[in-house]
Each structure stands twice: as C-alpha cells, then as structure tokens.
mmCIF file of C-alpha atoms in Angstrom:
data_model
loop_
_atom_site.group_PDB
_atom_site.id
_atom_site.type_symbol
_atom_site.label_atom_id
_atom_site.label_comp_id
_atom_site.label_asym_id
_atom_site.label_seq_id
_atom_site.Cartn_x
_atom_site.Cartn_y
_atom_site.Cartn_z
ATOM 1 C CA MET O 1 -66.130 83.248 96.205
ATOM 2 C CA LYS O 2 -69.798 82.365 95.790
ATOM 3 C CA LYS O 3 -71.163 81.859 92.310
ATOM 4 C CA ALA O 4 -72.953 84.926 90.995
ATOM 5 C CA TYR O 5 -76.676 84.927 90.304
ATOM 6 C CA GLY O 6 -77.098 85.800 86.610
ATOM 7 C CA ILE O 7 -79.850 88.227 85.602
ATOM 8 C CA PRO O 8 -80.702 89.979 82.310
ATOM 9 C CA ALA O 9 -80.053 93.696 82.004
ATOM 10 C CA ALA O 10 -83.806 94.323 81.785
ATOM 11 C CA GLN O 11 -84.323 92.871 85.257
ATOM 12 C CA ALA O 12 -81.454 94.903 86.721
ATOM 13 C CA ARG O 13 -82.891 97.990 85.035
ATOM 14 C CA ALA O 14 -86.327 97.393 86.551
ATOM 15 C CA ILE O 15 -84.808 96.872 90.015
ATOM 16 C CA TRP O 16 -82.846 100.119 89.692
ATOM 17 C CA MET O 17 -85.860 102.133 88.557
ATOM 18 C CA ARG O 18 -87.909 100.728 91.443
ATOM 19 C CA ALA O 19 -85.127 101.644 93.855
ATOM 20 C CA GLN O 20 -85.103 105.158 92.387
ATOM 21 C CA ARG O 21 -88.899 105.218 92.868
ATOM 22 C CA LEU O 22 -89.491 105.910 89.183
ATOM 23 C CA ASP O 23 -91.997 103.085 88.761
ATOM 24 C CA GLU O 24 -94.804 104.791 90.696
ATOM 25 C CA ALA O 25 -96.754 107.962 90.012
ATOM 26 C CA GLU O 26 -96.483 109.472 93.514
ATOM 27 C CA PRO O 27 -94.044 107.333 95.540
ATOM 28 C CA PHE O 28 -93.405 109.876 98.306
ATOM 29 C CA GLY O 29 -96.873 111.314 98.627
ATOM 30 C CA ALA O 30 -97.515 115.046 98.388
ATOM 31 C CA GLY O 31 -96.805 118.243 100.264
ATOM 32 C CA PRO O 32 -93.632 119.405 102.025
ATOM 33 C CA SER O 33 -93.133 116.075 103.812
ATOM 34 C CA ALA O 34 -92.630 114.384 100.423
ATOM 35 C CA THR O 35 -89.451 116.403 99.877
ATOM 36 C CA ARG O 36 -87.915 115.157 103.104
ATOM 37 C CA ALA O 37 -88.925 111.575 102.283
ATOM 38 C CA ALA O 38 -87.472 111.781 98.776
ATOM 39 C CA VAL O 39 -84.109 113.185 99.897
ATOM 40 C CA GLU O 40 -83.867 110.612 102.687
ATOM 41 C CA HIS O 41 -84.592 107.759 100.307
ATOM 42 C CA LEU O 42 -82.258 108.895 97.529
ATOM 43 C CA GLY O 43 -79.513 109.890 99.960
ATOM 44 C CA TYR O 44 -78.648 113.078 98.090
ATOM 45 C CA VAL O 45 -80.088 115.461 95.495
ATOM 46 C CA GLN O 46 -77.459 117.179 93.398
ATOM 47 C CA ILE O 47 -77.376 120.966 93.110
ATOM 48 C CA ASP O 48 -76.314 122.632 89.867
ATOM 49 C CA THR O 49 -76.122 126.247 88.729
ATOM 50 C CA ILE O 50 -77.311 125.846 85.130
ATOM 51 C CA ASN O 51 -80.867 127.146 84.712
ATOM 52 C CA VAL O 52 -81.710 127.035 81.006
ATOM 53 C CA ILE O 53 -84.559 124.967 82.414
ATOM 54 C CA GLU O 54 -85.334 124.421 86.104
ATOM 55 C CA ARG O 55 -82.223 123.805 88.192
ATOM 56 C CA SER O 56 -81.350 120.172 88.788
ATOM 57 C CA HIS O 57 -82.303 119.950 92.478
ATOM 58 C CA HIS O 58 -85.866 121.079 91.796
ATOM 59 C CA HIS O 59 -86.062 118.972 88.639
ATOM 60 C CA ILE O 60 -84.957 115.774 90.419
ATOM 61 C CA LEU O 61 -87.580 116.237 93.130
ATOM 62 C CA TYR O 62 -90.319 117.138 90.632
ATOM 63 C CA THR O 63 -89.599 113.886 88.768
ATOM 64 C CA ARG O 64 -90.582 111.904 91.882
ATOM 65 C CA ILE O 65 -93.111 114.304 93.434
ATOM 66 C CA PRO O 66 -95.719 115.344 90.816
ATOM 67 C CA GLY O 67 -97.085 118.136 93.014
ATOM 68 C CA TYR O 68 -93.645 119.397 94.063
ATOM 69 C CA ARG O 69 -93.303 123.110 94.772
ATOM 70 C CA ARG O 70 -89.951 124.877 94.930
ATOM 71 C CA GLU O 71 -90.717 126.335 98.331
ATOM 72 C CA ASP O 72 -90.974 122.794 99.742
ATOM 73 C CA LEU O 73 -87.200 122.443 99.476
ATOM 74 C CA GLY O 74 -86.715 125.812 101.156
ATOM 75 C CA THR O 75 -88.981 124.624 103.972
ATOM 76 C CA ALA O 76 -86.937 121.438 104.403
ATOM 77 C CA LEU O 77 -83.674 123.422 104.477
ATOM 78 C CA SER O 78 -84.606 126.466 106.547
ATOM 79 C CA ASP O 79 -87.691 125.619 108.611
ATOM 80 C CA ASP O 80 -87.928 121.863 109.149
ATOM 81 C CA LYS O 81 -84.125 121.609 108.931
ATOM 82 C CA SER O 82 -84.479 118.055 107.672
ATOM 83 C CA VAL O 83 -81.924 118.545 104.875
ATOM 84 C CA PHE O 84 -78.603 120.337 104.667
ATOM 85 C CA GLU O 85 -76.149 121.184 101.932
ATOM 86 C CA TYR O 86 -72.812 119.446 101.653
ATOM 87 C CA TRP O 87 -70.488 117.728 99.219
ATOM 88 C CA THR O 88 -71.219 114.140 98.170
ATOM 89 C CA HIS O 89 -69.800 113.538 94.679
ATOM 90 C CA ALA O 90 -70.953 117.128 94.051
ATOM 91 C CA LEU O 91 -72.687 119.828 96.050
ATOM 92 C CA SER O 92 -75.980 118.274 97.144
ATOM 93 C CA TYR O 93 -78.908 118.335 99.524
ATOM 94 C CA VAL O 94 -78.399 115.576 102.087
ATOM 95 C CA PRO O 95 -80.667 114.311 104.896
ATOM 96 C CA VAL O 96 -79.827 115.808 108.283
ATOM 97 C CA ARG O 97 -80.223 112.333 109.763
ATOM 98 C CA ASP O 98 -76.965 111.478 107.914
ATOM 99 C CA TYR O 99 -75.038 114.517 109.200
ATOM 100 C CA ARG O 100 -72.597 112.538 111.349
ATOM 101 C CA PHE O 101 -71.293 110.676 108.306
ATOM 102 C CA PHE O 102 -69.981 113.953 106.895
ATOM 103 C CA LEU O 103 -68.319 115.187 110.079
ATOM 104 C CA PRO O 104 -64.966 113.446 109.410
ATOM 105 C CA ALA O 105 -64.707 115.232 106.058
ATOM 106 C CA MET O 106 -65.588 118.525 107.753
ATOM 107 C CA ARG O 107 -62.849 117.990 110.328
ATOM 108 C CA ARG O 108 -60.318 117.247 107.595
ATOM 109 C CA HIS O 109 -61.251 120.456 105.788
ATOM 110 C CA GLY O 110 -60.892 122.385 109.028
ATOM 111 C CA LYS O 111 -57.448 120.975 109.866
ATOM 112 C CA GLU O 112 -56.007 120.889 106.350
ATOM 113 C CA PRO O 113 -57.886 123.253 104.033
ATOM 114 C CA GLU O 114 -57.422 122.766 100.315
ATOM 115 C CA SER O 115 -55.186 125.152 98.370
ATOM 116 C CA TRP O 116 -58.265 127.078 97.212
ATOM 117 C CA PHE O 117 -58.480 128.485 100.745
ATOM 118 C CA ALA O 118 -54.810 129.431 101.095
ATOM 119 C CA SER O 119 -55.674 133.113 100.816
ATOM 120 C CA VAL O 120 -57.974 132.966 103.863
ATOM 121 C CA ALA O 121 -56.027 134.260 106.862
ATOM 122 C CA ARG O 122 -56.880 132.605 110.177
ATOM 123 C CA LYS O 123 -57.613 135.933 111.843
ATOM 124 C CA ASP O 124 -60.002 136.924 109.062
ATOM 125 C CA TYR O 125 -61.782 133.580 109.265
ATOM 126 C CA LEU O 126 -62.278 133.861 113.020
ATOM 127 C CA ALA O 127 -63.439 137.472 112.579
ATOM 128 C CA LEU O 128 -66.102 136.298 110.117
ATOM 129 C CA LEU O 129 -67.358 133.668 112.581
ATOM 130 C CA ARG O 130 -67.533 136.302 115.330
ATOM 131 C CA ARG O 131 -69.468 138.638 113.031
ATOM 132 C CA ILE O 132 -72.042 135.972 112.152
ATOM 133 C CA ARG O 133 -72.341 135.070 115.828
ATOM 134 C CA ALA O 134 -73.039 138.715 116.667
ATOM 135 C CA GLU O 135 -75.144 139.810 113.669
ATOM 136 C CA GLY O 136 -76.907 136.594 112.688
ATOM 137 C CA ALA O 137 -76.902 134.682 109.422
ATOM 138 C CA LEU O 138 -75.243 136.497 106.514
ATOM 139 C CA SER O 139 -74.945 136.195 102.758
ATOM 140 C CA ILE O 140 -72.086 137.636 100.769
ATOM 141 C CA ARG O 141 -74.396 140.493 99.753
ATOM 142 C CA ASP O 142 -74.722 141.487 103.413
ATOM 143 C CA ILE O 143 -70.982 142.138 103.624
ATOM 144 C CA ASP O 144 -70.203 145.554 102.164
ATOM 145 C CA ASP O 145 -66.966 146.484 103.936
ATOM 146 C CA ASP O 146 -64.559 144.049 102.261
ATOM 147 C CA ILE O 147 -61.460 145.432 100.588
ATOM 148 C CA LEU O 148 -61.983 144.153 97.058
ATOM 149 C CA VAL O 149 -59.304 142.073 95.352
ATOM 150 C CA GLU O 150 -58.752 140.877 91.803
ATOM 151 C CA LYS O 151 -60.292 137.530 90.904
ATOM 152 C CA ASP O 152 -57.858 134.620 90.640
ATOM 153 C CA HIS O 153 -60.464 132.271 89.129
ATOM 154 C CA PRO O 154 -63.636 132.755 87.038
ATOM 155 C CA TRP O 155 -65.723 131.344 89.922
ATOM 156 C CA ALA O 156 -64.019 133.502 92.552
ATOM 157 C CA SER O 157 -65.355 136.714 94.079
ATOM 158 C CA ARG O 158 -63.700 140.071 94.560
ATOM 159 C CA LYS O 159 -64.917 139.897 98.163
ATOM 160 C CA PRO O 160 -62.451 137.855 100.286
ATOM 161 C CA SER O 161 -65.264 137.060 102.716
ATOM 162 C CA LYS O 162 -66.871 134.747 100.167
ATOM 163 C CA ARG O 163 -63.949 132.348 100.280
ATOM 164 C CA ALA O 164 -63.893 132.523 104.077
ATOM 165 C CA MET O 165 -67.597 131.622 104.101
ATOM 166 C CA GLN O 166 -66.886 128.681 101.822
ATOM 167 C CA LEU O 167 -64.130 127.492 104.150
ATOM 168 C CA GLY O 168 -66.533 127.695 107.085
ATOM 169 C CA PHE O 169 -69.049 125.656 105.114
ATOM 170 C CA TYR O 170 -66.624 122.866 104.240
ATOM 171 C CA ALA O 171 -65.165 122.838 107.757
ATOM 172 C CA GLY O 172 -68.660 122.543 109.224
ATOM 173 C CA ASP O 173 -68.477 125.734 111.294
ATOM 174 C CA LEU O 174 -71.104 127.291 109.021
ATOM 175 C CA THR O 175 -74.095 125.792 107.271
ATOM 176 C CA VAL O 176 -76.355 127.112 104.523
ATOM 177 C CA SER O 177 -79.424 128.279 106.415
ATOM 178 C CA ARG O 178 -81.231 129.674 103.378
ATOM 179 C CA ARG O 179 -80.854 129.651 99.620
ATOM 180 C CA ASP O 180 -82.357 132.191 97.208
ATOM 181 C CA GLY O 181 -81.501 130.935 93.747
ATOM 182 C CA MET O 182 -77.759 130.502 93.971
ATOM 183 C CA LEU O 183 -77.353 133.091 96.759
ATOM 184 C CA LYS O 184 -76.534 131.302 100.000
ATOM 185 C CA THR O 185 -77.027 132.625 103.514
ATOM 186 C CA TYR O 186 -74.734 131.100 106.139
ATOM 187 C CA ASP O 187 -75.297 130.677 109.870
ATOM 188 C CA LEU O 188 -73.366 129.026 112.669
ATOM 189 C CA THR O 189 -74.069 125.315 112.415
ATOM 190 C CA GLU O 190 -74.988 124.771 116.062
ATOM 191 C CA ARG O 191 -77.284 127.802 116.079
ATOM 192 C CA HIS O 192 -79.067 126.821 112.872
ATOM 193 C CA PHE O 193 -79.802 123.262 113.992
ATOM 194 C CA GLY O 194 -80.187 124.039 117.680
ATOM 195 C CA TRP O 195 -77.890 121.205 118.723
ATOM 196 C CA GLU O 196 -74.274 120.406 119.262
ATOM 197 C CA ARG O 197 -72.783 118.443 116.421
ATOM 198 C CA PRO O 198 -73.148 114.670 116.872
ATOM 199 C CA LYS O 199 -70.293 112.216 117.246
ATOM 200 C CA PRO O 200 -68.512 111.688 113.917
ATOM 201 C CA ALA O 201 -68.921 108.339 112.197
ATOM 202 C CA SER O 202 -65.940 105.994 112.091
ATOM 203 C CA ASP O 203 -64.454 104.918 108.764
ATOM 204 C CA THR O 204 -66.252 101.578 109.010
ATOM 205 C CA GLN O 205 -69.540 103.301 109.795
ATOM 206 C CA TYR O 206 -69.084 105.622 106.819
ATOM 207 C CA ALA O 207 -68.402 102.668 104.507
ATOM 208 C CA GLY O 208 -71.579 101.037 105.868
ATOM 209 C CA TYR O 209 -73.490 104.238 105.165
ATOM 210 C CA LEU O 210 -72.305 104.218 101.537
ATOM 211 C CA LEU O 211 -73.347 100.585 101.131
ATOM 212 C CA ASP O 212 -76.770 101.064 102.745
ATOM 213 C CA ARG O 213 -77.463 104.215 100.714
ATOM 214 C CA ALA O 214 -76.601 102.468 97.458
ATOM 215 C CA LEU O 215 -78.652 99.348 98.221
ATOM 216 C CA ARG O 216 -81.667 101.506 99.078
ATOM 217 C CA SER O 217 -81.490 103.794 96.028
ATOM 218 C CA GLN O 218 -79.869 101.521 93.417
ATOM 219 C CA GLY O 219 -81.105 98.024 94.230
ATOM 220 C CA VAL O 220 -78.300 96.226 92.383
ATOM 221 C CA VAL O 221 -74.915 97.699 93.252
ATOM 222 C CA SER O 222 -71.261 97.522 92.258
ATOM 223 C CA LEU O 223 -68.210 98.891 94.036
ATOM 224 C CA ASP O 224 -68.090 101.743 91.526
ATOM 225 C CA SER O 225 -71.745 102.627 92.024
ATOM 226 C CA ILE O 226 -71.482 102.459 95.820
ATOM 227 C CA CYS O 227 -68.283 104.519 95.986
ATOM 228 C CA TYR O 228 -69.103 107.008 93.228
ATOM 229 C CA GLY O 229 -67.121 110.155 94.010
ATOM 230 C CA GLY O 230 -65.085 108.374 96.707
ATOM 231 C CA LEU O 231 -63.270 105.390 95.203
ATOM 232 C CA LYS O 232 -60.801 105.235 98.103
ATOM 233 C CA TRP O 233 -63.589 103.611 100.135
ATOM 234 C CA LYS O 234 -63.685 100.514 97.944
ATOM 235 C CA PRO O 235 -61.560 98.242 100.207
ATOM 236 C CA LYS O 236 -63.664 98.936 103.319
ATOM 237 C CA VAL O 237 -66.923 98.598 101.414
ATOM 238 C CA GLN O 238 -65.763 95.323 99.856
ATOM 239 C CA SER O 239 -64.989 93.978 103.316
ATOM 240 C CA LEU O 240 -68.530 94.813 104.459
ATOM 241 C CA ILE O 241 -69.981 93.205 101.332
ATOM 242 C CA ASN O 242 -67.992 90.010 101.941
ATOM 243 C CA GLY O 243 -69.429 89.765 105.425
ATOM 244 C CA ALA O 244 -72.972 90.417 104.183
ATOM 245 C CA VAL O 245 -72.608 87.674 101.550
ATOM 246 C CA ARG O 246 -71.428 85.198 104.182
ATOM 247 C CA ARG O 247 -74.471 86.050 106.293
ATOM 248 C CA ARG O 248 -76.659 85.700 103.160
ATOM 249 C CA GLU O 249 -77.816 89.297 103.482
ATOM 250 C CA LEU O 250 -76.475 89.982 99.979
ATOM 251 C CA VAL O 251 -76.082 87.779 96.915
ATOM 252 C CA PRO O 252 -73.472 88.205 94.141
ATOM 253 C CA VAL O 253 -75.030 89.192 90.822
ATOM 254 C CA GLU O 254 -73.768 88.940 87.257
ATOM 255 C CA ILE O 255 -75.656 91.245 84.879
ATOM 256 C CA GLU O 256 -75.976 90.197 81.261
ATOM 257 C CA GLY O 257 -73.799 92.542 79.196
ATOM 258 C CA GLY O 258 -72.164 93.869 82.342
ATOM 259 C CA GLU O 259 -68.631 93.038 81.137
ATOM 260 C CA GLY O 260 -68.024 90.772 84.109
ATOM 261 C CA VAL O 261 -68.345 93.552 86.686
ATOM 262 C CA ARG O 262 -69.474 91.991 89.959
ATOM 263 C CA HIS O 263 -72.674 93.339 91.460
ATOM 264 C CA TRP O 264 -74.606 92.549 94.627
ATOM 265 C CA ALA O 265 -78.202 92.836 95.773
ATOM 266 C CA ALA O 266 -80.345 91.970 98.769
ATOM 267 C CA PRO O 267 -82.494 88.863 98.138
ATOM 268 C CA ALA O 268 -85.623 90.982 98.571
ATOM 269 C CA ALA O 269 -84.712 92.920 95.412
ATOM 270 C CA PHE O 270 -85.781 89.925 93.311
ATOM 271 C CA GLU O 271 -89.155 89.406 94.961
ATOM 272 C CA ARG O 272 -90.972 91.836 92.662
ATOM 273 C CA GLN O 273 -90.922 90.790 89.022
ATOM 274 C CA GLU O 274 -93.233 93.305 87.351
ATOM 275 C CA ALA O 275 -91.759 95.736 84.851
ATOM 276 C CA VAL O 276 -92.026 99.513 85.023
ATOM 277 C CA PRO O 277 -95.445 100.484 83.592
ATOM 278 C CA ALA O 278 -95.117 100.955 79.823
ATOM 279 C CA GLU O 279 -96.925 104.310 79.923
ATOM 280 C CA ARG O 280 -94.680 105.822 82.627
ATOM 281 C CA VAL O 281 -92.698 108.736 81.129
ATOM 282 C CA HIS O 282 -89.825 110.628 82.747
ATOM 283 C CA ILE O 283 -87.975 113.641 81.377
ATOM 284 C CA LEU O 284 -84.802 113.312 83.413
ATOM 285 C CA SER O 285 -82.239 115.851 84.531
ATOM 286 C CA PRO O 286 -78.678 115.098 83.344
ATOM 287 C CA PHE O 287 -77.838 115.237 87.072
ATOM 288 C CA ASP O 288 -80.571 112.818 88.150
ATOM 289 C CA PRO O 289 -79.244 109.950 90.314
ATOM 290 C CA LEU O 290 -80.383 107.564 87.566
ATOM 291 C CA VAL O 291 -78.286 109.360 84.943
ATOM 292 C CA ILE O 292 -75.269 110.857 86.695
ATOM 293 C CA GLN O 293 -73.253 107.623 86.824
ATOM 294 C CA ARG O 294 -72.761 107.532 83.065
ATOM 295 C CA PRO O 295 -71.058 104.085 82.693
ATOM 296 C CA ARG O 296 -73.770 102.416 84.795
ATOM 297 C CA PHE O 297 -76.493 104.230 82.854
ATOM 298 C CA LYS O 298 -74.953 103.095 79.571
ATOM 299 C CA MET O 299 -74.581 99.485 80.731
ATOM 300 C CA LEU O 300 -78.195 99.123 81.846
ATOM 301 C CA PHE O 301 -80.000 101.434 79.418
ATOM 302 C CA GLY O 302 -77.746 101.194 76.376
ATOM 303 C CA HIS O 303 -77.474 104.978 76.085
ATOM 304 C CA ASP O 304 -74.172 106.802 76.529
ATOM 305 C CA HIS O 305 -75.553 110.166 77.590
ATOM 306 C CA ARG O 306 -73.340 113.145 76.841
ATOM 307 C CA PHE O 307 -73.689 116.387 78.754
ATOM 308 C CA GLU O 308 -72.840 118.873 76.041
ATOM 309 C CA ALA O 309 -73.211 122.254 77.745
ATOM 310 C CA TYR O 310 -69.412 122.584 77.769
ATOM 311 C CA VAL O 311 -68.918 121.034 74.324
ATOM 312 C CA PRO O 312 -68.305 123.460 71.411
ATOM 313 C CA ALA O 313 -71.568 124.028 69.538
ATOM 314 C CA ALA O 314 -70.232 122.496 66.324
ATOM 315 C CA LYS O 315 -69.457 119.222 68.099
ATOM 316 C CA ARG O 316 -72.771 118.794 69.915
ATOM 317 C CA VAL O 317 -74.834 115.778 68.969
ATOM 318 C CA LEU O 318 -77.832 115.911 71.311
ATOM 319 C CA GLY O 319 -77.808 119.598 72.211
ATOM 320 C CA TYR O 320 -76.649 122.068 74.856
ATOM 321 C CA PHE O 321 -78.891 120.754 77.660
ATOM 322 C CA ALA O 322 -80.283 117.485 76.329
ATOM 323 C CA LEU O 323 -82.452 115.509 78.740
ATOM 324 C CA PRO O 324 -82.805 111.722 78.472
ATOM 325 C CA VAL O 325 -86.415 110.586 78.244
ATOM 326 C CA THR O 326 -87.638 107.205 79.441
ATOM 327 C CA VAL O 327 -90.865 105.491 78.439
ATOM 328 C CA GLY O 328 -91.395 102.466 80.622
ATOM 329 C CA ASP O 329 -87.889 101.208 81.374
ATOM 330 C CA ALA O 330 -86.269 102.283 78.090
ATOM 331 C CA VAL O 331 -84.444 105.459 77.087
ATOM 332 C CA VAL O 332 -86.228 106.426 73.879
ATOM 333 C CA ALA O 333 -85.211 110.038 73.266
ATOM 334 C CA ALA O 334 -83.016 112.962 74.247
ATOM 335 C CA ILE O 335 -84.671 116.364 74.086
ATOM 336 C CA ASP O 336 -82.743 119.631 74.275
ATOM 337 C CA LEU O 337 -85.014 122.071 76.118
ATOM 338 C CA LYS O 338 -84.896 125.729 77.081
ATOM 339 C CA THR O 339 -87.387 127.685 79.174
ATOM 340 C CA ASP O 340 -88.243 131.092 77.757
ATOM 341 C CA ARG O 341 -89.552 132.614 80.965
ATOM 342 C CA LYS O 342 -90.317 135.986 79.408
ATOM 343 C CA ALA O 343 -92.454 134.477 76.649
ATOM 344 C CA GLY O 344 -93.905 131.880 79.032
ATOM 345 C CA LYS O 345 -93.104 128.783 77.030
ATOM 346 C CA LEU O 346 -90.869 125.730 76.957
ATOM 347 C CA LEU O 347 -88.801 125.584 73.783
ATOM 348 C CA ILE O 348 -87.763 122.324 72.131
ATOM 349 C CA GLN O 349 -84.344 123.035 70.650
ATOM 350 C CA LYS O 350 -83.757 119.510 69.366
ATOM 351 C CA TRP O 351 -85.526 116.132 69.613
ATOM 352 C CA THR O 352 -83.431 112.995 69.026
ATOM 353 C CA TRP O 353 -84.965 109.517 68.990
ATOM 354 C CA LEU O 354 -82.785 106.847 70.594
ATOM 355 C CA GLY O 355 -82.846 103.057 70.583
ATOM 356 C CA ASP O 356 -86.390 101.888 69.873
ATOM 357 C CA GLY O 357 -87.767 105.394 70.302
ATOM 358 C CA GLY O 358 -90.359 106.690 67.876
ATOM 359 C CA GLN O 359 -92.637 103.692 68.095
ATOM 360 C CA ALA O 360 -96.381 104.167 67.919
ATOM 361 C CA GLY O 361 -97.592 106.072 70.945
ATOM 362 C CA HIS O 362 -94.189 107.323 72.107
ATOM 363 C CA LYS O 363 -94.585 110.860 70.774
ATOM 364 C CA ALA O 364 -98.049 111.347 72.269
ATOM 365 C CA LEU O 365 -96.923 110.074 75.680
ATOM 366 C CA ILE O 366 -93.860 112.326 75.699
ATOM 367 C CA GLU O 367 -95.776 115.383 74.507
ATOM 368 C CA ALA O 368 -98.276 114.916 77.325
ATOM 369 C CA GLU O 369 -95.417 114.815 79.812
ATOM 370 C CA LEU O 370 -93.817 117.864 78.163
ATOM 371 C CA ASP O 371 -97.059 119.786 78.748
ATOM 372 C CA ARG O 372 -96.931 118.913 82.446
ATOM 373 C CA PHE O 373 -93.199 119.722 82.546
ATOM 374 C CA GLU O 374 -93.848 123.127 80.965
ATOM 375 C CA ARG O 375 -96.429 123.963 83.636
ATOM 376 C CA PHE O 376 -93.873 123.139 86.311
ATOM 377 C CA GLN O 377 -91.198 125.227 84.593
ATOM 378 C CA LEU O 378 -93.437 128.284 84.463
ATOM 379 C CA ALA O 379 -95.164 127.879 87.828
ATOM 380 C CA SER O 380 -92.981 130.539 89.440
ATOM 381 C CA ALA O 381 -89.621 132.170 89.118
ATOM 382 C CA SER O 382 -86.735 129.701 89.349
ATOM 383 C CA GLU O 383 -85.095 129.500 92.730
#
C-alpha cells in the first residue's frame, strides 16, 4: 500500500468546496442551460417534500446559480429532457446522460418488486400502462375511476393506481414527465425521451460511475463518500481505486483529524491552493450535497448538523428547519428559517452562532445574503 499524502482539514475543505462549485459566484453561468450543467456536475440534486422554505431541489440549484428560476428545472425535466427523476441515496434529479447506470436497478425492481408493491396486481399494472399509452401522460389526479381503499401507511393513497404508478417509475416503464409541486405526471419512458432505453451498465461500469461522480463533485473521496446510499459497492469501487493508484491517476490521502480514514484524490486536485473567498456566503439546504453526508461534513467542517424537523420541539437545539451557513470555508451559524408567503417575508425563527461565528463582519455578510435569499423565496409560488 502506498504511503498516504497528508493534508490539513482546511485544504481538504477547500478542495471539496471547489468541487461543489461553491467557491465562485456564478460557476455554471445563467439561464436554463445552467441548470443542466449544475445537475450534470453534481451528479444528482435531492428532492424533498418539506417546504417551510423553498424545497431542497430548487434551493440547491439556487445556491450555485444566482439567477436560478424554478421554471428552469421544469424546462430541463419536461422540455429539454436533460434530467430525469430517480433514486440515488434519495429521490433526486439525475442527468439523462447517466440513465444507463440506473437501468440495472430498474430491471431489479421490475423482476422483484419490493413488498411495498405487493398489493399491485399484474393485470392492474399492465392495464395502467395500456391506459397511459392510449390517453397520454397521467397524474394520479387524472384517474377518477379507482375503487378507493383504506390507507395502509401515512404516505399511501386511497387510489390503488398511485402505487401502480410508483412501481412503473421504479421499474423504468414510466418516467416523471412533469412535476407541479409534488404532483407528478407519468408517461411511458420511451415516449417521453423519444428513444429506446440504452444498454444497461455492467456492475464494473456502475462502480466506475460512482467513483467518477464522487471525484468530480467531492474532490477528495473516501469509500463511504463514494458509495453513500449504496455501501455494497465498496469492494468493486476499491478495486477500481487500487488500479487508479497503480497508474498514478489517484493518490492516497490522509486528512488531519480524519480518524485514519483513507481518502483519495486526483493529483490535479492539489494544483489550486487558494482558499474560498472570505466574503463568500452560502445559506445551505440540509439536503445540499455538501451537507447531506453528515459524518463527512462534521469531519471537515467541525459541525455535526442535526436535521430536527422530526425531533420533538422540546429537544430541538438549532430549530425545526435549521440551515447551516458558511462564510468563506467555515460553518459559522445555523439559522432556522420559515417563509411566510402570505405576509411576503422570510422569518428568522432562531439564529445560532457556531464555531468562530459572530466575528466582526459576519452578521452583515449573512444579512445581505438573507436579503437575496428572501427575494428568491418570494419570487413566485413554490413548485
């Protein structure tokens, strides 16, 4: 095993923020094309239902595209068809160029559906596909002839067709062709994209995809960060890493304070030495790719972010929907925000300084960013 290249946490943090494109003001440009570029670079943008402020998918894109408009994501999904929805570690927007890497999972869902879909009879599923083929794309609201059943889960529907649509989505027979808020319209996959599905990736190709995606969007990677949401892929990814190290395409890295966890990076990651600009401020979604891997975030930023929406109110420390705030490359605060759309204002429920937060200039910088964030929140109705 080659000796690891030791680096301080601050350097690893700067590399990660550069890889996440959080060191520049407008890294993907502007306009609808910026949305496609951002999703392709990040690899996925997580979708979440909570909308006390703007939903996570719009928030993540706004963080990297200052002029982002919500309709830009709808354009990418429904018109340009450059992104699609599928499951990564969570439901996410994913680049269509990566579609073939998800086909094996779709085939597995089609052959062996999870127990959640046990109530979906084969004949009813095929009838739904025939109906969509004949009538065009449908949402669950378009189906008004279901025989209603009792819910067996809080997230279930009384319409059996909803679960059949979900099965079609996971099996790849259907794709989300449009989204209005959390209402999804499904169409036949081949009809939506206008092509036959590509050849599925092999297991080795999928492991390579995970490695490439992580190197591009994380800079310095570990097996846990590469395989987040799919730890079974660790052996295959490790094999690819070993080969890349032998070819000197990757170097082993030991991060100061990293508890001996082995990391790797491409040599080019160390070519830029400048830090993230000290005046750069980001109000981050709890589901942002920089934040969602909590142990990694804690190791490199020193902040153990808790998502407290499902924590009893009496036990909350940071607040129901606290957002970590970075100034430069440091987490300096967590602010619990709520958008009062009727009153047309962004409400600060709680402001907690963290680490070295509260230094001279921090509050003014963050308040300026909060003003910009409020304008985005209130620009139009949340989608």
